[in-house]
């Protein structure tokens, strides 16, 4: 049993919690000399609104690429030599703990406790909940201390 992480997947959605997850992922990757994969899944589950979903995806992809490039530069400047960006369309709840984690052979997934989509979280459960339940590797859920109620 190894106590070192080699491949870290950090889920990025633009939320404050995802930013905190990114910052923790850089520290952990640095301590472990691990590869860091910055992953953002653009959720296009709009049902019958396919044309709207495609336009939303195009607009969102550009801002997502800019954010992840900024994070990649920050991680590289912190000494992480192997930083990769993955941006895909689909369901983050299934793709992150399943397809993406398997493809990169992740041994740690880091995500924020809550993301940007509050309505979906209320009705369907959060992405972090699903990642914790479905992942086949360790998961670190990062909380924003400002949003925790006593």
JSON list of C-alpha atoms in Angstrom, two decimals:
[
{"chain": "A", "resi": 1, "resn": "UNK", "atom": "CA", "xyz": [0.00, 0.00, 0.00]},
{"chain": "A", "resi": 2, "resn": "UNK", "atom": "CA", "xyz": [1.47, 3.29, -1.10]},
{"chain": "A", "resi": 3, "resn": "UNK", "atom": "CA", "xyz": [0.85, 6.51, 0.79]},
{"chain": "A", "resi": 4, "resn": "UNK", "atom": "CA", "xyz": [1.80, 8.70, -2.14]},
{"chain": "A", "resi": 5, "resn": "UNK", "atom": "CA", "xyz": [-0.47, 10.09, -4.85]},
{"chain": "A", "resi": 6, "resn": "UNK", "atom": "CA", "xyz": [0.78, 9.97, -8.43]},
{"chain": "A", "resi": 7, "resn": "UNK", "atom": "CA", "xyz": [-2.17, 11.27, -10.46]},
{"chain": "A", "resi": 8, "resn": "UNK", "atom": "CA", "xyz": [-4.49, 13.92, -9.07]},
{"chain": "A", "resi": 9, "resn": "UNK", "atom": "CA", "xyz": [-7.72, 15.00, -10.75]},
{"chain": "A", "resi": 10, "resn": "UNK", "atom": "CA", "xyz": [-9.13, 18.33, -9.58]},
{"chain": "A", "resi": 11, "resn": "UNK", "atom": "CA", "xyz": [-12.69, 19.21, -10.64]},
{"chain": "A", "resi": 12, "resn": "UNK", "atom": "CA", "xyz": [-13.05, 22.85, -11.67]},
{"chain": "A", "resi": 13, "resn": "UNK", "atom": "CA", "xyz": [-16.39, 24.58, -12.25]},
{"chain": "A", "resi": 14, "resn": "UNK", "atom": "CA", "xyz": [-15.57, 28.22, -11.56]},
{"chain": "A", "resi": 15, "resn": "UNK", "atom": "CA", "xyz": [-16.96, 28.24, -8.02]},
{"chain": "A", "resi": 16, "resn": "UNK", "atom": "CA", "xyz": [-15.13, 29.51, -4.94]},
{"chain": "A", "resi": 17, "resn": "UNK", "atom": "CA", "xyz": [-14.98, 25.95, -3.58]},
{"chain": "A", "resi": 18, "resn": "UNK", "atom": "CA", "xyz": [-13.41, 24.73, -6.83]},
{"chain": "A", "resi": 19, "resn": "UNK", "atom": "CA", "xyz": [-10.79, 27.46, -6.53]},
{"chain": "A", "resi": 20, "resn": "UNK", "atom": "CA", "xyz": [-9.99, 26.28, -3.00]},
{"chain": "A", "resi": 21, "resn": "UNK", "atom": "CA", "xyz": [-9.87, 22.68, -4.26]},
{"chain": "A", "resi": 22, "resn": "UNK", "atom": "CA", "xyz": [-7.39, 23.78, -6.93]},
{"chain": "A", "resi": 23, "resn": "UNK", "atom": "CA", "xyz": [-5.16, 25.49, -4.36]},
{"chain": "A", "resi": 24, "resn": "UNK", "atom": "CA", "xyz": [-5.14, 22.34, -2.18]},
{"chain": "A", "resi": 25, "resn": "UNK", "atom": "CA", "xyz": [-4.46, 20.18, -5.22]},
{"chain": "A", "resi": 26, "resn": "UNK", "atom": "CA", "xyz": [-1.34, 22.20, -6.05]},
{"chain": "A", "resi": 27, "resn": "UNK", "atom": "CA", "xyz": [0.00, 21.73, -2.52]},
{"chain": "A", "resi": 28, "resn": "UNK", "atom": "CA", "xyz": [-0.73, 17.99, -2.56]},
{"chain": "A", "resi": 29, "resn": "UNK", "atom": "CA", "xyz": [0.70, 17.50, -6.06]},
{"chain": "A", "resi": 30, "resn": "UNK", "atom": "CA", "xyz": [3.84, 19.38, -5.03]},
{"chain": "A", "resi": 31, "resn": "UNK", "atom": "CA", "xyz": [4.37, 17.24, -1.90]},
{"chain": "A", "resi": 32, "resn": "UNK", "atom": "CA", "xyz": [3.83, 14.04, -3.89]},
{"chain": "A", "resi": 33, "resn": "UNK", "atom": "CA", "xyz": [5.55, 15.06, -7.14]},
{"chain": "A", "resi": 34, "resn": "UNK", "atom": "CA", "xyz": [2.28, 14.05, -8.80]},
{"chain": "A", "resi": 35, "resn": "UNK", "atom": "CA", "xyz": [0.70, 14.80, -12.15]},
{"chain": "A", "resi": 36, "resn": "UNK", "atom": "CA", "xyz": [-2.15, 17.29, -11.87]},
{"chain": "A", "resi": 37, "resn": "UNK", "atom": "CA", "xyz": [-5.18, 17.11, -14.16]},
{"chain": "A", "resi": 38, "resn": "UNK", "atom": "CA", "xyz": [-7.43, 20.19, -14.20]},
{"chain": "A", "resi": 39, "resn": "UNK", "atom": "CA", "xyz": [-10.83, 18.88, -15.28]},
{"chain": "A", "resi": 40, "resn": "UNK", "atom": "CA", "xyz": [-13.94, 20.81, -16.22]},
{"chain": "A", "resi": 41, "resn": "UNK", "atom": "CA", "xyz": [-17.03, 19.11, -17.59]},
{"chain": "A", "resi": 42, "resn": "UNK", "atom": "CA", "xyz": [-19.46, 21.49, -19.26]},
{"chain": "A", "resi": 43, "resn": "UNK", "atom": "CA", "xyz": [-22.89, 20.18, -18.34]},
{"chain": "A", "resi": 44, "resn": "UNK", "atom": "CA", "xyz": [-25.21, 20.30, -21.34]},
{"chain": "A", "resi": 45, "resn": "UNK", "atom": "CA", "xyz": [-28.08, 18.27, -19.89]},
{"chain": "A", "resi": 46, "resn": "UNK", "atom": "CA", "xyz": [-30.81, 20.61, -21.08]},
{"chain": "A", "resi": 47, "resn": "UNK", "atom": "CA", "xyz": [-33.06, 17.90, -22.48]},
{"chain": "A", "resi": 48, "resn": "UNK", "atom": "CA", "xyz": [-34.93, 19.11, -25.57]},
{"chain": "A", "resi": 49, "resn": "UNK", "atom": "CA", "xyz": [-33.11, 22.43, -25.73]},
{"chain": "A", "resi": 50, "resn": "UNK", "atom": "CA", "xyz": [-30.30, 21.01, -27.87]},
{"chain": "A", "resi": 51, "resn": "UNK", "atom": "CA", "xyz": [-29.61, 24.19, -29.88]},
{"chain": "A", "resi": 52, "resn": "UNK", "atom": "CA", "xyz": [-29.42, 26.22, -26.66]},
{"chain": "A", "resi": 53, "resn": "UNK", "atom": "CA", "xyz": [-27.08, 23.64, -25.13]},
{"chain": "A", "resi": 54, "resn": "UNK", "atom": "CA", "xyz": [-24.67, 23.82, -28.09]},
{"chain": "A", "resi": 55, "resn": "UNK", "atom": "CA", "xyz": [-24.52, 27.62, -27.93]},
{"chain": "A", "resi": 56, "resn": "UNK", "atom": "CA", "xyz": [-24.10, 27.53, -24.14]},
{"chain": "A", "resi": 57, "resn": "UNK", "atom": "CA", "xyz": [-21.29, 25.00, -24.52]},
{"chain": "A", "resi": 58, "resn": "UNK", "atom": "CA", "xyz": [-19.44, 27.16, -27.09]},
{"chain": "A", "resi": 59, "resn": "UNK", "atom": "CA", "xyz": [-19.64, 30.26, -24.89]},
{"chain": "A", "resi": 60, "resn": "UNK", "atom": "CA", "xyz": [-18.75, 28.38, -21.72]},
{"chain": "A", "resi": 61, "resn": "UNK", "atom": "CA", "xyz": [-15.83, 26.50, -23.26]},
{"chain": "A", "resi": 62, "resn": "UNK", "atom": "CA", "xyz": [-13.92, 29.71, -24.05]},
{"chain": "A", "resi": 63, "resn": "UNK", "atom": "CA", "xyz": [-14.17, 31.07, -20.49]},
{"chain": "A", "resi": 64, "resn": "UNK", "atom": "CA", "xyz": [-13.41, 27.62, -19.08]},
{"chain": "A", "resi": 65, "resn": "UNK", "atom": "CA", "xyz": [-10.27, 27.32, -21.23]},
{"chain": "A", "resi": 66, "resn": "UNK", "atom": "CA", "xyz": [-9.09, 30.74, -20.01]},
{"chain": "A", "resi": 67, "resn": "UNK", "atom": "CA", "xyz": [-9.67, 29.80, -16.35]},
{"chain": "A", "resi": 68, "resn": "UNK", "atom": "CA", "xyz": [-7.91, 26.45, -16.66]},
{"chain": "A", "resi": 69, "resn": "UNK", "atom": "CA", "xyz": [-4.97, 27.98, -18.54]},
{"chain": "A", "resi": 70, "resn": "UNK", "atom": "CA", "xyz": [-4.60, 30.50, -15.70]},
{"chain": "A", "resi": 71, "resn": "UNK", "atom": "CA", "xyz": [-4.71, 27.66, -13.15]},
{"chain": "A", "resi": 72, "resn": "UNK", "atom": "CA", "xyz": [-2.19, 25.64, -15.21]},
{"chain": "A", "resi": 73, "resn": "UNK", "atom": "CA", "xyz": [0.22, 28.57, -15.22]},
{"chain": "A", "resi": 74, "resn": "UNK", "atom": "CA", "xyz": [-0.22, 29.02, -11.45]},
{"chain": "A", "resi": 75, "resn": "UNK", "atom": "CA", "xyz": [0.46, 25.31, -10.85]},
{"chain": "A", "resi": 76, "resn": "UNK", "atom": "CA", "xyz": [3.51, 25.36, -13.12]},
{"chain": "A", "resi": 77, "resn": "UNK", "atom": "CA", "xyz": [4.88, 28.42, -11.32]},
{"chain": "A", "resi": 78, "resn": "UNK", "atom": "CA", "xyz": [4.39, 26.52, -8.03]},
{"chain": "A", "resi": 79, "resn": "UNK", "atom": "CA", "xyz": [6.71, 23.80, -9.34]},
{"chain": "A", "resi": 80, "resn": "UNK", "atom": "CA", "xyz": [4.26, 21.21, -10.71]},
{"chain": "A", "resi": 81, "resn": "UNK", "atom": "CA", "xyz": [5.92, 19.89, -13.87]},
{"chain": "A", "resi": 82, "resn": "UNK", "atom": "CA", "xyz": [3.08, 17.73, -15.20]},
{"chain": "A", "resi": 83, "resn": "UNK", "atom": "CA", "xyz": [-0.14, 19.75, -15.48]},
{"chain": "A", "resi": 84, "resn": "UNK", "atom": "CA", "xyz": [-2.88, 18.80, -17.95]},
{"chain": "A", "resi": 85, "resn": "UNK", "atom": "CA", "xyz": [-6.18, 20.38, -18.90]},
{"chain": "A", "resi": 86, "resn": "UNK", "atom": "CA", "xyz": [-9.28, 18.35, -19.73]},
{"chain": "A", "resi": 87, "resn": "UNK", "atom": "CA", "xyz": [-12.47, 20.08, -20.89]},
{"chain": "A", "resi": 88, "resn": "UNK", "atom": "CA", "xyz": [-15.35, 17.95, -22.10]},
{"chain": "A", "resi": 89, "resn": "UNK", "atom": "CA", "xyz": [-19.10, 18.12, -22.59]},
{"chain": "A", "resi": 90, "resn": "UNK", "atom": "CA", "xyz": [-21.36, 15.86, -20.58]},
{"chain": "A", "resi": 91, "resn": "UNK", "atom": "CA", "xyz": [-22.45, 15.14, -17.05]},
{"chain": "A", "resi": 92, "resn": "UNK", "atom": "CA", "xyz": [-19.81, 15.98, -14.41]},
{"chain": "A", "resi": 93, "resn": "UNK", "atom": "CA", "xyz": [-21.51, 13.61, -11.97]},
{"chain": "A", "resi": 94, "resn": "UNK", "atom": "CA", "xyz": [-20.78, 10.59, -14.13]},
{"chain": "A", "resi": 95, "resn": "UNK", "atom": "CA", "xyz": [-17.77, 11.63, -16.19]},
{"chain": "A", "resi": 96, "resn": "UNK", "atom": "CA", "xyz": [-15.48, 12.81, -13.37]},
{"chain": "A", "resi": 97, "resn": "UNK", "atom": "CA", "xyz": [-15.56, 9.72, -11.12]},
{"chain": "A", "resi": 98, "resn": "UNK", "atom": "CA", "xyz": [-16.00, 7.31, -14.04]},
{"chain": "A", "resi": 99, "resn": "UNK", "atom": "CA", "xyz": [-14.63, 7.94, -17.52]},
{"chain": "A", "resi": 100, "resn": "UNK", "atom": "CA", "xyz": [-12.14, 10.71, -16.75]},
{"chain": "A", "resi": 101, "resn": "UNK", "atom": "CA", "xyz": [-10.72, 9.25, -13.53]},
{"chain": "A", "resi": 102, "resn": "UNK", "atom": "CA", "xyz": [-10.30, 5.87, -15.24]},
{"chain": "A", "resi": 103, "resn": "UNK", "atom": "CA", "xyz": [-8.72, 7.35, -18.39]},
{"chain": "A", "resi": 104, "resn": "UNK", "atom": "CA", "xyz": [-6.02, 9.19, -16.45]},
{"chain": "A", "resi": 105, "resn": "UNK", "atom": "CA", "xyz": [-5.69, 6.48, -13.77]},
{"chain": "A", "resi": 106, "resn": "UNK", "atom": "CA", "xyz": [-6.41, 8.99, -10.97]},
{"chain": "A", "resi": 107, "resn": "UNK", "atom": "CA", "xyz": [-5.56, 7.92, -7.45]},
{"chain": "A", "resi": 108, "resn": "UNK", "atom": "CA", "xyz": [-7.03, 11.10, -5.90]},
{"chain": "A", "resi": 109, "resn": "UNK", "atom": "CA", "xyz": [-9.96, 13.29, -6.92]},
{"chain": "A", "resi": 110, "resn": "UNK", "atom": "CA", "xyz": [-10.26, 16.73, -5.33]},
{"chain": "A", "resi": 111, "resn": "UNK", "atom": "CA", "xyz": [-13.46, 18.76, -5.64]},
{"chain": "A", "resi": 112, "resn": "UNK", "atom": "CA", "xyz": [-15.36, 21.54, -3.94]},
{"chain": "A", "resi": 113, "resn": "UNK", "atom": "CA", "xyz": [-18.21, 20.68, -1.59]},
{"chain": "A", "resi": 114, "resn": "UNK", "atom": "CA", "xyz": [-20.64, 22.79, -3.60]},
{"chain": "A", "resi": 115, "resn": "UNK", "atom": "CA", "xyz": [-20.50, 24.11, -7.12]},
{"chain": "A", "resi": 116, "resn": "UNK", "atom": "CA", "xyz": [-22.20, 26.75, -9.19]},
{"chain": "A", "resi": 117, "resn": "UNK", "atom": "CA", "xyz": [-25.51, 25.02, -9.87]},
{"chain": "A", "resi": 118, "resn": "UNK", "atom": "CA", "xyz": [-27.57, 25.42, -6.69]},
{"chain": "A", "resi": 119, "resn": "UNK", "atom": "CA", "xyz": [-30.90, 24.42, -8.28]},
{"chain": "A", "resi": 120, "resn": "UNK", "atom": "CA", "xyz": [-29.57, 21.08, -9.51]},
{"chain": "A", "resi": 121, "resn": "UNK", "atom": "CA", "xyz": [-27.98, 20.42, -6.11]},
{"chain": "A", "resi": 122, "resn": "UNK", "atom": "CA", "xyz": [-31.35, 20.88, -4.39]},
{"chain": "A", "resi": 123, "resn": "UNK", "atom": "CA", "xyz": [-33.23, 18.52, -6.71]},
{"chain": "A", "resi": 124, "resn": "UNK", "atom": "CA", "xyz": [-30.64, 15.99, -7.81]},
{"chain": "A", "resi": 125, "resn": "UNK", "atom": "CA", "xyz": [-27.81, 16.09, -5.28]},
{"chain": "A", "resi": 126, "resn": "UNK", "atom": "CA", "xyz": [-24.40, 17.64, -5.64]},
{"chain": "A", "resi": 127, "resn": "UNK", "atom": "CA", "xyz": [-21.60, 16.63, -7.97]},
{"chain": "A", "resi": 128, "resn": "UNK", "atom": "CA", "xyz": [-19.32, 16.11, -4.96]},
{"chain": "A", "resi": 129, "resn": "UNK", "atom": "CA", "xyz": [-21.85, 13.70, -3.41]},
{"chain": "A", "resi": 130, "resn": "UNK", "atom": "CA", "xyz": [-21.87, 11.65, -6.59]},
{"chain": "A", "resi": 131, "resn": "UNK", "atom": "CA", "xyz": [-18.07, 11.69, -6.88]},
{"chain": "A", "resi": 132, "resn": "UNK", "atom": "CA", "xyz": [-17.68, 10.42, -3.31]},
{"chain": "A", "resi": 133, "resn": "UNK", "atom": "CA", "xyz": [-20.16, 7.60, -3.94]},
{"chain": "A", "resi": 134, "resn": "UNK", "atom": "CA", "xyz": [-18.91, 6.55, -7.39]},
{"chain": "A", "resi": 135, "resn": "UNK", "atom": "CA", "xyz": [-15.12, 7.07, -7.34]},
{"chain": "A", "resi": 136, "resn": "UNK", "atom": "CA", "xyz": [-12.83, 4.08, -7.20]},
{"chain": "A", "resi": 137, "resn": "UNK", "atom": "CA", "xyz": [-10.02, 6.15, -5.66]},
{"chain": "A", "resi": 138, "resn": "UNK", "atom": "CA", "xyz": [-9.59, 8.53, -2.73]},
{"chain": "A", "resi": 139, "resn": "UNK", "atom": "CA", "xyz": [-11.67, 11.73, -2.79]},
{"chain": "A", "resi": 140, "resn": "UNK", "atom": "CA", "xyz": [-10.96, 14.99, -0.99]},
{"chain": "A", "resi": 141, "resn": "UNK", "atom": "CA", "xyz": [-13.95, 17.33, -0.71]},
{"chain": "A", "resi": 142, "resn": "UNK", "atom": "CA", "xyz": [-12.89, 20.90, 0.02]},
{"chain": "A", "resi": 143, "resn": "UNK", "atom": "CA", "xyz": [-15.21, 23.22, 1.94]},
{"chain": "A", "resi": 144, "resn": "UNK", "atom": "CA", "xyz": [-15.30, 26.99, 1.99]},
{"chain": "A", "resi": 145, "resn": "UNK", "atom": "CA", "xyz": [-15.22, 27.80, 5.69]},
{"chain": "A", "resi": 146, "resn": "UNK", "atom": "CA", "xyz": [-17.19, 31.01, 5.02]},
{"chain": "A", "resi": 147, "resn": "UNK", "atom": "CA", "xyz": [-20.23, 29.01, 3.88]},
{"chain": "A", "resi": 148, "resn": "UNK", "atom": "CA", "xyz": [-20.35, 26.46, 6.70]},
{"chain": "A", "resi": 149, "resn": "UNK", "atom": "CA", "xyz": [-23.12, 27.25, 9.15]},
{"chain": "A", "resi": 150, "resn": "UNK", "atom": "CA", "xyz": [-22.67, 26.55, 12.82]}
]
